[in-house]
PDB file of C-alpha atoms and ligand atoms in Angstrom:
ATOM      1  CA  MET M 282       5.892 338.324 256.150  1.00  0.00           C
ATOM      2  CA  LYS M 283       5.215 335.209 254.057  1.00  0.00           C
ATOM      3  CA  ILE M 284       4.047 332.526 256.457  1.00  0.00           C
ATOM      4  CA  GLY M 285       3.611 328.951 255.274  1.00  0.00           C
ATOM      5  CA  VAL M 286       1.909 326.118 257.129  1.00  0.00           C
ATOM      6  CA  TYR M 287       2.841 322.434 257.006  1.00  0.00           C
ATOM      7  CA  SER M 288       0.089 320.340 258.566  1.00  0.00           C
ATOM      8  CA  GLY M 289       0.051 316.730 259.602  1.00  0.00           C
ATOM      9  CA  SER M 290      -0.723 314.060 262.164  1.00  0.00           C
ATOM     10  CA  PHE M 291       2.896 313.111 262.892  1.00  0.00           C
ATOM     11  CA  ASP M 292       2.173 309.816 264.693  1.00  0.00           C
ATOM     12  CA  PRO M 293       5.168 309.940 264.937  1.00  0.00           C
ATOM     13  CA  ILE M 294       7.205 312.460 262.921  1.00  0.00           C
ATOM     14  CA  THR M 295       9.632 310.615 260.600  1.00  0.00           C
ATOM     15  CA  LYS M 296      12.715 311.566 258.603  1.00  0.00           C
ATOM     16  CA  GLY M 297      10.411 311.713 255.571  1.00  0.00           C
ATOM     17  CA  HIS M 298       8.447 314.573 257.137  1.00  0.00           C
ATOM     18  CA  THR M 299      11.600 316.296 258.340  1.00  0.00           C
ATOM     19  CA  GLU M 300      13.119 316.222 254.866  1.00  0.00           C
ATOM     20  CA  ILE M 301      10.092 318.007 253.354  1.00  0.00           C
ATOM     21  CA  ILE M 302       9.718 320.477 256.227  1.00  0.00           C
ATOM     22  CA  VAL M 303      13.349 321.608 256.085  1.00  0.00           C
ATOM     23  CA  ARG M 304      12.964 322.228 252.344  1.00  0.00           C
ATOM     24  CA  ALA M 305       9.620 324.004 252.870  1.00  0.00           C
ATOM     25  CA  ALA M 306      11.151 326.339 255.454  1.00  0.00           C
ATOM     26  CA  LYS M 307      13.520 327.652 252.783  1.00  0.00           C
ATOM     27  CA  LEU M 308      10.579 328.863 250.679  1.00  0.00           C
ATOM     28  CA  VAL M 309       8.957 331.139 253.257  1.00  0.00           C
ATOM     29  CA  GLU M 310      10.020 333.609 255.900  1.00  0.00           C
ATOM     30  CA  LYS M 311       8.303 331.598 258.612  1.00  0.00           C
ATOM     31  CA  LEU M 312       6.990 328.037 258.533  1.00  0.00           C
ATOM     32  CA  ILE M 313       4.458 326.915 261.104  1.00  0.00           C
ATOM     33  CA  VAL M 314       4.301 323.161 261.538  1.00  0.00           C
ATOM     34  CA  VAL M 315       0.892 322.368 262.958  1.00  0.00           C
ATOM     35  CA  VAL M 316      -0.024 319.059 264.533  1.00  0.00           C
ATOM     36  CA  LEU M 317      -3.673 318.209 263.941  1.00  0.00           C
ATOM     37  CA  ASN M 318      -6.108 315.360 264.320  1.00  0.00           C
ATOM     38  CA  ASN M 319      -7.598 313.444 261.421  1.00  0.00           C
ATOM     39  CA  VAL M 320     -10.987 312.324 262.789  1.00  0.00           C
ATOM     40  CA  ASN M 321     -10.687 309.021 260.927  1.00  0.00           C
ATOM     41  CA  LYS M 322      -7.491 307.982 262.699  1.00  0.00           C
ATOM     42  CA  LYS M 323      -6.751 306.328 265.991  1.00  0.00           C
ATOM     43  CA  TYR M 324      -3.416 307.631 267.278  1.00  0.00           C
ATOM     44  CA  LEU M 325      -0.601 305.953 269.188  1.00  0.00           C
ATOM     45  CA  PHE M 326       0.556 309.316 270.600  1.00  0.00           C
ATOM     46  CA  ASN M 327      -1.857 311.988 271.812  1.00  0.00           C
ATOM     47  CA  LEU M 328      -1.806 315.496 270.356  1.00  0.00           C
ATOM     48  CA  GLU M 329       0.511 316.944 273.034  1.00  0.00           C
ATOM     49  CA  GLU M 330       2.987 314.083 272.703  1.00  0.00           C
ATOM     50  CA  ARG M 331       3.077 314.470 268.917  1.00  0.00           C
ATOM     51  CA  GLU M 332       3.568 318.237 269.222  1.00  0.00           C
ATOM     52  CA  GLU M 333       6.399 317.695 271.729  1.00  0.00           C
ATOM     53  CA  MET M 334       8.279 315.369 269.350  1.00  0.00           C
ATOM     54  CA  VAL M 335       7.891 317.795 266.439  1.00  0.00           C
ATOM     55  CA  LYS M 336       9.115 320.683 268.646  1.00  0.00           C
ATOM     56  CA  GLU M 337      12.163 318.702 269.685  1.00  0.00           C
ATOM     57  CA  THR M 338      12.945 317.842 266.045  1.00  0.00           C
ATOM     58  CA  PHE M 339      13.006 321.473 264.880  1.00  0.00           C
ATOM     59  CA  LYS M 340      14.295 323.217 267.998  1.00  0.00           C
ATOM     60  CA  ASN M 341      17.401 324.459 266.160  1.00  0.00           C
ATOM     61  CA  ILE M 342      15.717 325.880 263.060  1.00  0.00           C
ATOM     62  CA  VAL M 343      14.915 329.509 263.705  1.00  0.00           C
ATOM     63  CA  ASN M 344      12.148 330.091 261.175  1.00  0.00           C
ATOM     64  CA  ILE M 345      10.151 326.992 262.123  1.00  0.00           C
ATOM     65  CA  GLU M 346       7.486 327.302 264.781  1.00  0.00           C
ATOM     66  CA  VAL M 347       5.551 324.261 266.021  1.00  0.00           C
ATOM     67  CA  LYS M 348       1.966 324.350 267.267  1.00  0.00           C
ATOM     68  CA  SER M 349      -0.991 322.023 267.696  1.00  0.00           C
ATOM     69  CA  PHE M 350      -4.624 322.729 267.002  1.00  0.00           C
ATOM     70  CA  GLN M 351      -8.006 321.050 267.400  1.00  0.00           C
ATOM     71  CA  GLY M 352     -10.358 321.930 264.586  1.00  0.00           C
ATOM     72  CA  LEU M 353     -10.242 322.919 260.958  1.00  0.00           C
ATOM     73  CA  LEU M 354      -6.901 323.720 259.389  1.00  0.00           C
ATOM     74  CA  VAL M 355      -8.391 326.751 257.619  1.00  0.00           C
ATOM     75  CA  ASN M 356      -9.412 328.241 260.982  1.00  0.00           C
ATOM     76  CA  PHE M 357      -5.902 327.725 262.299  1.00  0.00           C
ATOM     77  CA  MET M 358      -4.513 329.435 259.208  1.00  0.00           C
ATOM     78  CA  HIS M 359      -6.825 332.386 259.604  1.00  0.00           C
ATOM     79  CA  GLU M 360      -5.754 332.815 263.247  1.00  0.00           C
ATOM     80  CA  ASN M 361      -2.098 332.611 262.212  1.00  0.00           C
ATOM     81  CA  ASN M 362      -2.228 334.963 259.201  1.00  0.00           C
ATOM     82  CA  SER M 363      -1.281 332.394 256.611  1.00  0.00           C
ATOM     83  CA  THR M 364      -2.865 331.490 253.277  1.00  0.00           C
ATOM     84  CA  LEU M 365      -0.271 328.967 252.110  1.00  0.00           C
ATOM     85  CA  ILE M 366      -0.306 325.250 252.880  1.00  0.00           C
ATOM     86  CA  ILE M 367       2.822 323.277 251.980  1.00  0.00           C
ATOM     87  CA  ARG M 368       2.479 319.493 251.776  1.00  0.00           C
ATOM     88  CA  GLY M 369       4.766 316.709 250.631  1.00  0.00           C
ATOM     89  CA  LEU M 370       3.902 314.339 247.803  1.00  0.00           C
ATOM     90  CA  ARG M 371       5.286 310.849 247.947  1.00  0.00           C
ATOM     91  CA  ALA M 372       4.178 308.130 245.530  1.00  0.00           C
ATOM     92  CA  VAL M 373       1.242 308.488 243.122  1.00  0.00           C
ATOM     93  CA  SER M 374      -0.986 307.019 245.822  1.00  0.00           C
ATOM     94  CA  ASP M 375      -0.847 310.330 247.734  1.00  0.00           C
ATOM     95  CA  TYR M 376      -2.166 312.298 244.804  1.00  0.00           C
ATOM     96  CA  GLU M 377      -5.927 311.822 245.081  1.00  0.00           C
ATOM     97  CA  TYR M 378      -6.005 312.262 248.844  1.00  0.00           C
ATOM     98  CA  GLU M 379      -3.893 315.402 248.636  1.00  0.00           C
ATOM     99  CA  LEU M 380      -6.010 316.897 245.853  1.00  0.00           C
ATOM    100  CA  THR M 381      -9.198 316.242 247.836  1.00  0.00           C
ATOM    101  CA  MET M 382      -7.777 318.094 250.827  1.00  0.00           C
ATOM    102  CA  ALA M 383      -6.360 320.915 248.724  1.00  0.00           C
ATOM    103  CA  PHE M 384      -9.717 321.503 247.011  1.00  0.00           C
ATOM    104  CA  ALA M 385     -11.649 321.293 250.290  1.00  0.00           C
ATOM    105  CA  ASN M 386      -9.325 323.722 252.047  1.00  0.00           C
ATOM    106  CA  LYS M 387      -9.558 326.148 249.138  1.00  0.00           C
ATOM    107  CA  GLU M 388     -13.337 325.958 249.033  1.00  0.00           C
ATOM    108  CA  ILE M 389     -14.011 326.283 252.740  1.00  0.00           C
ATOM    109  CA  SER M 390     -11.607 329.214 252.985  1.00  0.00           C
ATOM    110  CA  GLU M 391     -13.566 331.006 250.259  1.00  0.00           C
ATOM    111  CA  GLU M 392     -10.703 330.601 247.795  1.00  0.00           C
ATOM    112  CA  GLU M 393      -8.189 332.273 250.119  1.00  0.00           C
ATOM    113  CA  ILE M 394      -5.946 329.299 250.771  1.00  0.00           C
ATOM    114  CA  GLU M 395      -3.563 327.785 248.251  1.00  0.00           C
ATOM    115  CA  THR M 396      -1.735 324.453 248.621  1.00  0.00           C
ATOM    116  CA  ILE M 397       1.631 323.706 247.064  1.00  0.00           C
ATOM    117  CA  PHE M 398       3.428 320.372 246.985  1.00  0.00           C
ATOM    118  CA  ILE M 399       7.050 319.397 247.414  1.00  0.00           C
ATOM    119  CA  PRO M 400       8.022 316.025 245.959  1.00  0.00           C
ATOM    120  CA  SER M 401       9.493 313.637 248.487  1.00  0.00           C
ATOM    121  CA  SER M 402      13.033 312.428 247.873  1.00  0.00           C
ATOM    122  CA  LYS M 403      13.310 308.874 246.495  1.00  0.00           C
ATOM    123  CA  LYS M 404      14.690 307.667 249.800  1.00  0.00           C
ATOM    124  CA  TYR M 405      11.459 308.394 251.690  1.00  0.00           C
ATOM    125  CA  MET M 406       8.963 307.817 248.885  1.00  0.00           C
ATOM    126  CA  TYR M 407       7.362 304.821 250.599  1.00  0.00           C
ATOM    127  CA  LEU M 408       7.888 305.752 254.213  1.00  0.00           C
ATOM    128  CA  SER M 409       4.861 306.346 256.431  1.00  0.00           C
ATOM    129  CA  SER M 410       4.140 306.562 260.129  1.00  0.00           C
ATOM    130  CA  THR M 411       2.232 303.271 259.842  1.00  0.00           C
ATOM    131  CA  VAL M 412       5.379 301.526 258.572  1.00  0.00           C
ATOM    132  CA  VAL M 413       7.326 303.004 261.465  1.00  0.00           C
ATOM    133  CA  ARG M 414       4.725 301.922 264.044  1.00  0.00           C
ATOM    134  CA  GLU M 415       4.658 298.427 262.542  1.00  0.00           C
ATOM    135  CA  VAL M 416       8.458 298.079 262.646  1.00  0.00           C
ATOM    136  CA  ALA M 417       8.548 299.490 266.185  1.00  0.00           C
ATOM    137  CA  LEU M 418       5.827 297.155 267.459  1.00  0.00           C
ATOM    138  CA  ASN M 419       7.820 294.212 266.173  1.00  0.00           C
ATOM    139  CA  GLY M 420      11.109 295.390 267.613  1.00  0.00           C
ATOM    140  CA  GLY M 421      12.793 296.267 264.298  1.00  0.00           C
ATOM    141  CA  LYS M 422      15.495 298.854 263.592  1.00  0.00           C
ATOM    142  CA  LEU M 423      14.247 302.423 263.354  1.00  0.00           C
ATOM    143  CA  ASN M 424      17.351 304.543 262.852  1.00  0.00           C
ATOM    144  CA  LEU M 425      16.740 304.806 259.093  1.00  0.00           C
ATOM    145  CA  TYR M 426      13.335 306.328 259.700  1.00  0.00           C
ATOM    146  CA  LEU M 427      13.421 308.262 262.950  1.00  0.00           C
ATOM    147  CA  ASP M 428      15.572 310.783 264.764  1.00  0.00           C
ATOM    148  CA  GLU M 429      17.076 309.398 267.944  1.00  0.00           C
ATOM    149  CA  VAL M 430      14.789 311.309 270.282  1.00  0.00           C
ATOM    150  CA  VAL M 431      11.635 310.138 268.455  1.00  0.00           C
ATOM    151  CA  GLU M 432      12.899 306.564 268.393  1.00  0.00           C
ATOM    152  CA  LYS M 433      13.323 306.690 272.164  1.00  0.00           C
ATOM    153  CA  LYS M 434       9.759 307.984 272.627  1.00  0.00           C
ATOM    154  CA  ILE M 435       8.180 305.285 270.473  1.00  0.00           C
ATOM    155  CA  ARG M 436      10.138 302.522 272.197  1.00  0.00           C
ATOM    156  CA  GLU M 437       8.984 303.844 275.585  1.00  0.00           C
ATOM    157  CA  LYS M 438       5.388 304.146 274.390  1.00  0.00           C
ATOM    158  CA  ILE M 439       5.309 300.595 273.044  1.00  0.00           C
ATOM    159  CA  ALA M 440       6.873 299.192 276.198  1.00  0.00           C
ATOM    160  CA  LEU M 441       4.125 300.946 278.200  1.00  0.00           C
ATOM    161  CA  GLU M 442       1.368 299.656 275.907  1.00  0.00           C
ATOM    162  CA  LYS M 443       2.672 296.091 276.254  1.00  0.00           C
ATOM    163  CA  LYS M 444       2.521 296.213 280.065  1.00  0.00           C
TER     164      LYS M 444
HETATM  165  N1  LIG C 116       7.285 311.233 254.829  1.00  0.00           N
HETATM  166  C1  LIG C 116       6.802 310.179 255.490  1.00  0.00           C
HETATM  167  N2  LIG C 116       5.492 309.968 255.703  1.00  0.00           N
HETATM  168  C2  LIG C 116       4.656 310.889 255.238  1.00  0.00           C
HETATM  169  C3  LIG C 116       5.076 312.016 254.541  1.00  0.00           C
HETATM  170  C4  LIG C 116       6.460 312.162 254.334  1.00  0.00           C
HETATM  171  N3  LIG C 116       6.963 313.199 253.669  1.00  0.00           N
HETATM  172  N4  LIG C 116       4.009 312.735 254.191  1.00  0.00           N
HETATM  173  C5  LIG C 116       2.942 312.080 254.652  1.00  0.00           C
HETATM  174  N5  LIG C 116       3.337 310.970 255.286  1.00  0.00           N
HETATM  175  C6  LIG C 116       2.487 309.949 255.874  1.00  0.00           C
HETATM  176  C7  LIG C 116       2.217 310.141 257.319  1.00  0.00           C
HETATM  177  O1  LIG C 116       3.204 309.572 258.105  1.00  0.00           O
HETATM  178  C8  LIG C 116       0.883 309.433 257.452  1.00  0.00           C
HETATM  179  O2  LIG C 116       1.116 308.055 257.576  1.00  0.00           O
HETATM  180  P1  LIG C 116       0.057 307.077 258.267  1.00  0.00           P
HETATM  181  O3  LIG C 116      -1.279 307.339 257.645  1.00  0.00           O
HETATM  182  O4  LIG C 116       0.626 305.766 257.945  1.00  0.00           O
HETATM  183  O5  LIG C 116       0.050 307.364 259.744  1.00  0.00           O
HETATM  184  C9  LIG C 116       0.210 309.697 256.107  1.00  0.00           C
HETATM  185  O6  LIG C 116       1.243 310.002 255.233  1.00  0.00           O
HETATM  186  C10 LIG C 116      -0.742 310.851 256.088  1.00  0.00           C
HETATM  187  O7  LIG C 116      -0.276 311.779 256.999  1.00  0.00           O
HETATM  188  P2  LIG C 116      -0.658 313.300 257.076  1.00  0.00           P
HETATM  189  O8  LIG C 116      -0.106 314.002 255.925  1.00  0.00           O
HETATM  190  O9  LIG C 116      -0.264 313.750 258.409  1.00  0.00           O
HETATM  191  O10 LIG C 116      -2.223 313.260 256.871  1.00  0.00           O
HETATM  192  P3  LIG C 116      -3.357 312.802 257.873  1.00  0.00           P
HETATM  193  O11 LIG C 116      -4.422 312.219 257.044  1.00  0.00           O
HETATM  194  O12 LIG C 116      -2.865 312.001 259.000  1.00  0.00           O
HETATM  195  O13 LIG C 116      -3.846 314.153 258.494  1.00  0.00           O
HETATM  196  C11 LIG C 116      -4.480 316.466 258.487  1.00  0.00           C
HETATM  197  C12 LIG C 116      -4.074 315.245 257.694  1.00  0.00           C
HETATM  198  C13 LIG C 116      -4.376 316.273 259.983  1.00  0.00           C
HETATM  199  C14 LIG C 116      -3.548 317.552 258.051  1.00  0.00           C
HETATM  200  C15 LIG C 116      -5.932 316.732 258.076  1.00  0.00           C
HETATM  201  O14 LIG C 116      -6.743 315.651 258.448  1.00  0.00           O
HETATM  202  C16 LIG C 116      -6.444 318.000 258.695  1.00  0.00           C
HETATM  203  O15 LIG C 116      -6.172 319.068 258.187  1.00  0.00           O
HETATM  204  N6  LIG C 116      -7.231 317.872 259.800  1.00  0.00           N
HETATM  205  C17 LIG C 116      -7.885 318.978 260.455  1.00  0.00           C
HETATM  206  C18 LIG C 116      -9.345 319.080 260.021  1.00  0.00           C
HETATM  207  C19 LIG C 116      -9.414 319.683 258.658  1.00  0.00           C
HETATM  208  O16 LIG C 116      -9.223 320.870 258.468  1.00  0.00           O
HETATM  209  N7  LIG C 116      -9.683 318.842 257.660  1.00  0.00           N
HETATM  210  C20 LIG C 116      -9.595 319.300 256.290  1.00  0.00           C
HETATM  211  C21 LIG C 116     -10.915 319.459 255.685  1.00  0.00           C
HETATM  212  S1  LIG C 116     -10.880 318.403 254.301  1.00  0.00           S
END
């Protein structure tokens, strides 16, 4: 079975991620969406909360499985019998970062792992979780960027943080 992996922080998951993931799931028999930590980031939602939101988002798509993992992506892939990473590419600014990760993952997996990229649609080209957090913190509208359930979670989280 061809298993692909889409990795990310998802702090929180946005419609930009969802768009790419739904397209990625059509390319493989099973797509595992794995929620990971980037050691350089400070997160609004913890790993379990991020995983929960991603699970909720894809609960009706049968060939998408959602997991979280602490550690190297290549180790997760080995444990889950996959050698294919699928990532989205937005504007040119993503390119260098994505290439760095793709090369590193290939090297540390002893050339086993390949990364392929799906171009983001124009609509979500400049969307990021930082933009979403910024809009949310300032009480702006989020329906263009987030599914209803995720919007509810971020509003609750921010209300808690402000207490
Ligand atoms: N639509 C909207 N936003 C998107 C997007 C899309 N299609 N694709 C990426 N983004 C945004 C994210 O929202 C995020 O925004 P933010 O930085 O403003 O919060 C940003 O692009 C990058 O997100 P992501 O793709 O999740 O990368 P990341 O740097 O947060 O994390 C990991 C990347 C977690 C996959 C990576 O660090 C990892 O694999 N960690 C495990 C350890 C490891 O194996 N490291 C690799 C060795 S080099």
